[in-house]
Amino acid sequence: MSRFLPYFDLEKIFLHKDKILPYNSPMTNLVGLQKCQDYDFEKVYQAIKKLFELVPPPDVKDKVVLLKPNILYPKKPELAVCTHPVLVGASVKAFVELGAKKVYAGESPAIAGSTSAAKFTGIYDQVVNNGGEWIDFKDAELVECPEGKTVKQLNFTTAFRKADVVVSLSKLKSHQLMAYTGAMKNLFGLVIGLEKSQTHYRFPNKSDFASYITDLNIAANPQYAIMDAIVGMEGPGGPGGGDPIHLGFIAASDNILALDWKCSSLVGYNPHEITNLEDALKRRIWLKSEKDIQVVGEKEEDCRSRTFKIVKDTAPTLQKMMPAVVNVLATYFFVKTPHFNSKKCVKCGKCMQICPPKVIQMKGKNGTATLTDKKKCQHCFCCHEICPNSAIKLRKF
């Protein structure tokens, strides 16, 4: 399919608003903003249609569109853990009305069945009721990434090969490890289930993982992205146990880095300090400079949050940055480690299942989860991310 051509293939060009552009280069540096105060379906749908006018998506007529919402694990919409089902349903309807041959939506939660998670969150019904089809991310196949710096190949869901157009439907959230998670990080879900934790094990250093996320987005080549920022998630508990915060807007772009750059800045982050965004900017694939981003639609000040609790004290892993002796000391005195609250633990065992080095066991008080070997902890924070009951806190010492 055409979207697997290398970036900057100048022999393949198309006409868009009287501008000749490289086929696979970003179409624009535009980020559209639309205020939307709640999840009333008609309001969300109209906001997305307006965003499509401001920043047109690619031509999807008679093509297969794959929407990738964020379902970290099964949680009710009001907790802001997942992309809101109404935004997913409205996006499905909007792409169907653009003439798409098929509109798929899919996800691969680290722990939980894909379809059961989609049904629990309400996303499944919104997809099928608006003309789309839910597709499980089960089997994987190899996707080449010759432009990658950290990896040259990735295992993506086989659903990826079925699509002509990939769209990221993300939720704006804080993140304990990466500080912020949005449209680019959301595409990590193209990787199947527990292989995500194996990736954390391979790249425990935050800068290496950031580079991996950039490589993944090069391979995925998303042509459009929509950000659910009506209600986001703030604070150090993100992306799974933070606090919902009303932000009141939806954003969209055909340039996934531009979207993340602008959305993260609107809630108070310096995007240069978000490791994966800075890495992506330095690649000069999506943007040559952040100054090239142009906002259309609502004024930035009307969408800006001055109360959003950003993650300042992120949890870096230092294993590859320092000598071995310093690494040992840093691990004990500077790097955050999971601490388990036996009163909140519901003994579901999800943290034990997802732990890459298998150092979490149900051997704590009354059979609750506990960290059995602090030295072997990889500080990937998969356990913290997946815990359904916020029973894991990340602390130094």
Coordinates of C-alpha atoms in Angstrom, one line a residue:
M1 CA 0.0 0.0 0.0
S2 CA 1.1 3.5 -0.7
R3 CA 1.5 4.6 2.9
F4 CA 4.4 2.2 3.3
L5 CA 6.6 4.2 0.9
P6 CA 9.6 5.8 2.5
Y7 CA 9.3 9.4 3.7
F8 CA 10.3 12.0 1.3
D9 CA 9.7 9.9 -1.8
L10 CA 9.7 12.8 -4.2
E11 CA 8.6 10.7 -7.1
K12 CA 5.2 10.2 -5.5
I13 CA 3.4 13.6 -5.1
F14 CA -0.1 14.8 -4.9
L15 CA -1.9 18.1 -5.1
H16 CA -3.4 19.6 -1.9
K17 CA -4.9 23.1 -1.9
D18 CA -2.7 24.1 -4.9
K19 CA 0.5 23.0 -3.1
I20 CA 2.7 20.2 -4.4
L21 CA 3.9 18.1 -1.5
P22 CA 6.0 15.0 -1.1
Y23 CA 3.6 12.1 -0.8
N24 CA 4.6 11.0 2.7
S25 CA 5.8 14.2 4.1
P26 CA 3.6 16.0 6.6
M27 CA 0.9 17.9 4.7
T28 CA 0.9 20.9 7.0
N29 CA 2.2 22.2 10.3
L30 CA -1.4 23.2 11.3
V31 CA -3.0 22.3 14.6
G32 CA -6.7 22.9 14.9
L33 CA -8.3 23.7 18.2
Q34 CA -12.1 23.6 19.0
K35 CA -13.7 24.3 22.4
C36 CA -16.0 21.5 23.6
Q37 CA -17.2 21.5 27.1
D38 CA -18.7 18.1 27.5
Y39 CA -19.2 14.7 25.9
D40 CA -22.6 15.3 24.3
F41 CA -22.3 13.3 21.1
E42 CA -23.6 16.0 18.7
K43 CA -21.3 18.7 20.2
V44 CA -18.3 16.4 19.9
Y45 CA -19.3 15.4 16.4
Q46 CA -19.7 19.0 15.2
A47 CA -16.4 19.9 16.8
I48 CA -14.6 17.2 14.9
K49 CA -16.3 18.2 11.6
K50 CA -15.1 21.8 12.2
L51 CA -11.6 20.5 12.8
F52 CA -11.7 18.6 9.5
E53 CA -12.5 21.9 7.9
L54 CA -9.6 23.7 9.6
V55 CA -7.1 20.9 9.1
P56 CA -8.3 18.5 6.4
P57 CA -7.6 14.8 6.9
P58 CA -6.2 12.8 4.0
D59 CA -8.5 11.6 1.2
V60 CA -10.1 8.5 2.7
K61 CA -12.7 7.8 0.0
D62 CA -12.8 4.1 -0.7
K63 CA -9.9 3.5 1.7
V64 CA -9.6 1.6 4.9
V65 CA -9.1 3.8 8.0
L66 CA -7.7 2.4 11.3
L67 CA -8.5 4.5 14.4
K68 CA -6.3 3.8 17.4
P69 CA -7.9 5.0 20.6
N70 CA -6.2 4.7 24.0
I71 CA -7.5 2.0 26.2
L72 CA -4.9 1.6 28.9
Y73 CA -7.1 -0.9 30.7
P74 CA -10.9 -1.2 31.3
K75 CA -12.0 1.9 33.2
K76 CA -15.2 4.0 33.1
P77 CA -15.0 7.1 30.9
E78 CA -15.3 9.6 33.8
L79 CA -11.9 8.5 35.2
A80 CA -10.1 9.8 32.1
V81 CA -7.9 6.8 31.7
C82 CA -9.1 6.1 28.2
T83 CA -10.1 8.0 25.1
H84 CA -13.7 8.9 25.7
P85 CA -16.1 6.6 23.8
V86 CA -18.1 9.5 22.5
L87 CA -15.1 11.0 20.8
V88 CA -14.3 7.6 19.3
G89 CA -17.8 7.2 18.0
A90 CA -17.9 10.7 16.6
S91 CA -14.6 10.2 14.8
V92 CA -15.9 6.9 13.3
K93 CA -19.0 8.7 12.0
A94 CA -16.9 11.6 10.6
F95 CA -14.6 9.3 8.6
V96 CA -17.5 7.1 7.4
E97 CA -19.1 10.3 6.0
L98 CA -15.9 11.1 4.2
G99 CA -16.4 8.0 2.1
A100 CA -14.1 5.5 3.8
K101 CA -14.6 2.0 2.6
K102 CA -14.1 0.7 6.1
V103 CA -13.4 2.3 9.4
Y104 CA -11.7 0.0 11.9
A105 CA -11.0 0.8 15.5
G106 CA -8.7 -1.3 17.7
E107 CA -6.4 -1.5 20.6
S108 CA -4.3 -4.0 22.6
P109 CA -4.4 -3.3 26.3
A110 CA -1.4 -4.6 28.1
I111 CA -3.6 -6.8 30.3
A112 CA -7.3 -7.4 29.4
G113 CA -9.0 -8.7 26.4
S114 CA -9.3 -6.2 23.6
T115 CA -13.0 -6.6 22.9
S116 CA -14.0 -6.9 26.6
A117 CA -12.0 -3.8 27.4
A118 CA -13.6 -1.9 24.6
K119 CA -17.1 -3.0 25.7
F120 CA -16.4 -2.1 29.3
T121 CA -15.3 1.4 28.4
G122 CA -18.3 1.9 26.0
I123 CA -16.0 2.3 23.0
Y124 CA -17.1 -0.9 21.3
D125 CA -20.8 0.2 21.1
Q126 CA -19.8 3.7 19.9
V127 CA -17.7 2.2 17.1
V128 CA -20.3 -0.3 15.8
N129 CA -23.3 2.1 16.3
N130 CA -21.6 4.7 14.1
G131 CA -20.7 2.5 11.2
G132 CA -17.3 1.2 12.2
E133 CA -15.9 -2.2 13.1
W134 CA -14.0 -3.2 16.2
I135 CA -10.9 -5.2 15.4
D136 CA -8.8 -7.1 18.0
F137 CA -5.1 -6.5 18.0
K138 CA -4.1 -10.1 18.5
D139 CA -1.5 -11.4 16.0
A140 CA 1.6 -9.5 15.1
E141 CA 3.8 -9.2 12.0
L142 CA 7.1 -7.5 11.2
V143 CA 7.1 -4.0 9.9
E144 CA 10.4 -2.5 8.5
C145 CA 11.7 0.8 9.7
P146 CA 14.9 1.5 7.8
E147 CA 14.9 5.1 9.0
G148 CA 14.9 4.0 12.6
K149 CA 17.7 4.9 15.0
T150 CA 16.9 2.5 17.9
V151 CA 15.1 -0.2 16.0
K152 CA 14.9 -1.1 12.3
Q153 CA 12.0 -3.5 12.7
L154 CA 8.9 -3.5 14.8
N155 CA 6.2 -6.1 15.5
F156 CA 2.8 -4.4 14.8
T157 CA -0.7 -5.8 15.0
T158 CA -1.7 -7.5 11.7
A159 CA -4.6 -5.0 11.6
F160 CA -2.0 -2.3 10.7
R161 CA -1.5 -3.9 7.3
K162 CA -5.2 -3.8 6.5
A163 CA -5.2 0.0 6.7
D164 CA -4.5 2.7 4.2
V165 CA -4.8 5.5 6.7
V166 CA -3.8 5.3 10.4
V167 CA -5.3 7.8 12.9
S168 CA -4.3 8.3 16.5
L169 CA -7.2 9.0 18.9
S170 CA -5.4 9.9 22.1
K171 CA -6.3 11.2 25.6
L172 CA -4.2 14.1 27.0
K173 CA -2.6 12.8 30.1
S174 CA 0.3 13.2 32.5
H175 CA 2.8 10.3 32.6
Q176 CA 5.1 9.3 35.5
L177 CA 8.0 8.2 33.2
M178 CA 7.6 10.4 30.1
A179 CA 6.0 13.4 31.9
Y180 CA 3.3 13.6 29.2
T181 CA 1.5 11.2 26.9
G182 CA -0.5 12.0 23.8
A183 CA -0.9 11.2 20.2
M184 CA 2.6 9.8 19.5
K185 CA 2.8 7.7 22.6
N186 CA -0.7 6.3 22.0
L187 CA 0.6 4.5 18.9
F188 CA 2.7 2.3 21.2
G189 CA -0.6 0.4 21.3
L190 CA 0.1 -1.0 17.8
V191 CA 2.4 -3.3 19.6
I192 CA 0.6 -6.4 20.9
G193 CA -0.2 -6.8 24.6
L194 CA 2.6 -7.9 26.9
E195 CA 5.2 -7.2 24.2
K196 CA 5.0 -3.6 25.4
S197 CA 6.5 -4.6 28.8
Q198 CA 9.3 -6.5 26.9
T199 CA 10.0 -3.3 25.1
H200 CA 10.4 -1.4 28.4
Y201 CA 12.8 -4.1 29.4
R202 CA 14.8 -3.7 26.2
F203 CA 14.9 0.1 26.6
P204 CA 14.9 0.9 30.3
N205 CA 16.7 4.2 29.7
K206 CA 14.2 7.0 29.1
S207 CA 16.1 8.5 26.2
D208 CA 16.3 5.1 24.5
F209 CA 12.6 4.5 25.0
A210 CA 11.9 8.0 23.6
S211 CA 13.9 7.2 20.5
Y212 CA 12.0 4.0 20.1
I213 CA 8.7 5.9 20.2
T214 CA 10.0 8.1 17.5
D215 CA 11.0 5.1 15.4
L216 CA 7.6 3.5 16.0
N217 CA 5.8 6.6 14.7
I218 CA 8.1 6.7 11.6
A219 CA 7.0 3.1 10.9
A220 CA 3.4 3.7 11.7
N221 CA 3.2 6.9 9.5
P222 CA 0.0 8.2 11.1
Q223 CA -1.7 10.6 8.7
Y224 CA -4.0 12.2 11.2
A225 CA -4.5 12.6 14.9
I226 CA -7.3 13.8 17.2
M227 CA -6.7 14.7 20.8
D228 CA -9.4 14.2 23.5
A229 CA -8.7 17.1 25.8
I230 CA -12.3 17.7 27.0
V231 CA -11.3 16.0 30.2
G232 CA -7.7 15.1 30.6
M233 CA -5.6 13.5 33.3
E234 CA -3.2 15.4 35.5
G235 CA -0.7 14.7 38.3
P236 CA 1.9 12.1 39.2
G237 CA -0.5 9.2 39.1
G238 CA -0.8 9.4 35.3
P239 CA -1.4 7.7 32.9
G240 CA -3.6 5.3 34.8
G241 CA -4.1 6.7 38.3
G242 CA -4.0 10.5 38.0
D243 CA -6.8 12.9 38.5
P244 CA -9.4 13.9 35.8
I245 CA -9.2 17.6 34.9
H246 CA -11.7 19.5 32.7
L247 CA -9.8 21.2 29.8
G248 CA -12.7 21.8 27.5
F249 CA -11.2 21.4 24.0
I250 CA -10.5 19.0 21.2
A251 CA -7.4 19.3 18.9
A252 CA -6.5 17.7 15.6
S253 CA -3.7 17.8 13.1
D254 CA -2.2 15.9 10.2
N255 CA 1.2 16.4 11.8
I256 CA 1.3 14.2 14.9
L257 CA 4.3 15.9 16.5
A258 CA 2.9 19.3 16.0
L259 CA -0.3 18.2 17.8
D260 CA 1.6 16.8 20.8
W261 CA 3.9 19.8 20.9
K262 CA 1.0 22.3 21.0
C263 CA -1.2 20.3 23.4
S264 CA 1.5 19.7 25.9
S265 CA 2.4 23.3 25.9
L266 CA -1.2 24.3 26.5
V267 CA -1.3 22.5 29.8
G268 CA 2.0 23.9 31.0
Y269 CA 4.8 21.7 29.8
N270 CA 7.9 22.8 28.0
P271 CA 7.8 20.3 25.1
H272 CA 11.6 20.5 24.8
E273 CA 11.7 18.8 28.2
I274 CA 9.4 15.9 27.1
T275 CA 12.0 13.4 26.0
N276 CA 10.2 11.7 23.1
L277 CA 8.9 15.0 21.7
E278 CA 12.4 16.6 21.7
D279 CA 13.8 13.4 20.1
A280 CA 11.2 13.6 17.4
L281 CA 11.8 17.3 16.8
K282 CA 15.5 16.6 16.3
R283 CA 14.8 14.1 13.6
R284 CA 13.4 16.9 11.5
I285 CA 10.8 14.6 9.9
W286 CA 7.6 16.2 11.1
L287 CA 9.0 19.7 12.0
K288 CA 12.2 21.6 11.3
S289 CA 11.3 24.0 14.2
E290 CA 8.5 24.3 16.7
K291 CA 8.2 27.8 15.5
D292 CA 6.7 26.4 12.3
I293 CA 3.5 25.3 14.1
Q294 CA 0.4 27.3 13.2
V295 CA -2.7 27.2 15.3
V296 CA -6.1 27.5 13.6
G297 CA -9.6 27.7 15.1
E298 CA -9.8 28.7 18.7
K299 CA -7.2 31.0 20.2
E300 CA -4.5 29.3 22.3
E301 CA -5.3 31.4 25.3
D302 CA -8.9 30.2 25.3
C303 CA -7.7 26.6 25.5
R304 CA -4.8 27.0 27.9
S305 CA -4.9 25.5 31.4
R306 CA -3.1 27.3 34.2
T307 CA -4.0 24.7 36.9
F308 CA -3.0 21.5 35.2
K309 CA -0.6 19.6 37.5
I310 CA 2.3 18.6 35.2
V311 CA 4.8 15.9 36.2
K312 CA 8.0 17.7 37.0
D313 CA 9.7 15.0 39.0
T314 CA 9.7 12.3 36.3
A315 CA 11.2 8.9 37.0
P316 CA 14.3 8.5 34.8
T317 CA 16.3 5.3 34.7
L318 CA 20.0 5.9 34.9
Q319 CA 21.5 2.5 34.1
K320 CA 23.1 3.5 30.8
M321 CA 24.1 7.1 31.9
M322 CA 26.6 6.4 34.6
P323 CA 29.3 3.9 35.7
A324 CA 28.2 0.7 37.2
V325 CA 29.0 1.7 40.8
V326 CA 27.1 5.0 40.4
N327 CA 24.2 3.1 38.8
V328 CA 23.8 1.0 41.9
L329 CA 23.8 4.1 44.2
A330 CA 21.5 6.0 41.8
T331 CA 19.0 3.1 41.7
Y332 CA 18.7 3.1 45.5
F333 CA 18.9 6.8 46.2
F334 CA 17.5 8.7 43.1
V335 CA 15.4 6.4 41.0
K336 CA 11.8 5.8 42.0
T337 CA 10.6 2.3 42.9
P338 CA 7.2 0.8 43.1
H339 CA 5.7 0.6 46.6
F340 CA 2.6 -1.5 47.2
N341 CA -0.4 -0.6 49.3
S342 CA -1.7 -3.8 50.7
K343 CA -5.0 -2.1 51.8
K344 CA -5.8 -1.0 48.2
C345 CA -4.4 -4.1 46.5
V346 CA -7.3 -6.3 45.1
K347 CA -5.0 -9.3 44.4
C348 CA -5.8 -9.2 40.7
G349 CA -2.2 -10.2 39.8
K350 CA -2.0 -7.8 36.8
C351 CA 1.2 -6.2 38.0
M352 CA 2.8 -9.6 38.5
Q353 CA 1.8 -10.6 35.0
I354 CA 3.1 -7.5 33.3
C355 CA 6.4 -7.2 35.2
P356 CA 9.2 -7.8 32.6
P357 CA 11.9 -9.1 35.1
K358 CA 9.2 -11.0 37.1
V359 CA 10.1 -9.6 40.4
I360 CA 6.5 -8.9 41.6
Q361 CA 4.8 -11.7 43.5
M362 CA 1.6 -12.1 45.4
K363 CA 3.5 -12.7 48.6
G364 CA 2.7 -9.5 50.5
K365 CA 0.4 -9.0 53.5
N366 CA -2.6 -11.4 53.1
G367 CA -1.3 -12.5 49.7
T368 CA -1.2 -9.0 48.2
A369 CA 1.4 -7.8 45.6
T370 CA 4.9 -7.1 46.7
L371 CA 8.3 -6.3 45.0
T372 CA 10.5 -9.3 45.8
D373 CA 13.9 -8.0 44.5
K374 CA 14.4 -4.2 44.3
K375 CA 17.8 -4.7 42.6
K376 CA 16.2 -6.4 39.6
C377 CA 13.4 -3.8 39.2
Q378 CA 13.8 -2.2 35.7
H379 CA 11.9 1.0 36.7
C380 CA 9.7 0.7 33.6
F381 CA 6.6 1.4 35.8
C382 CA 4.4 -0.9 33.8
C383 CA 3.0 -2.1 37.2
H384 CA 2.1 1.4 38.2
E385 CA 0.5 2.1 34.8
I386 CA -1.6 -1.1 34.8
C387 CA -2.8 -1.2 38.4
P388 CA -6.6 -0.9 38.3
N389 CA -7.0 0.3 41.9
S390 CA -4.1 2.8 42.3
A391 CA -2.5 0.5 44.8
I392 CA 1.1 1.3 43.6
K393 CA 2.9 4.5 44.3
L394 CA 6.3 5.4 42.9
R395 CA 8.7 6.8 45.5
K396 CA 12.4 7.2 46.1
F397 CA 14.0 4.8 48.6

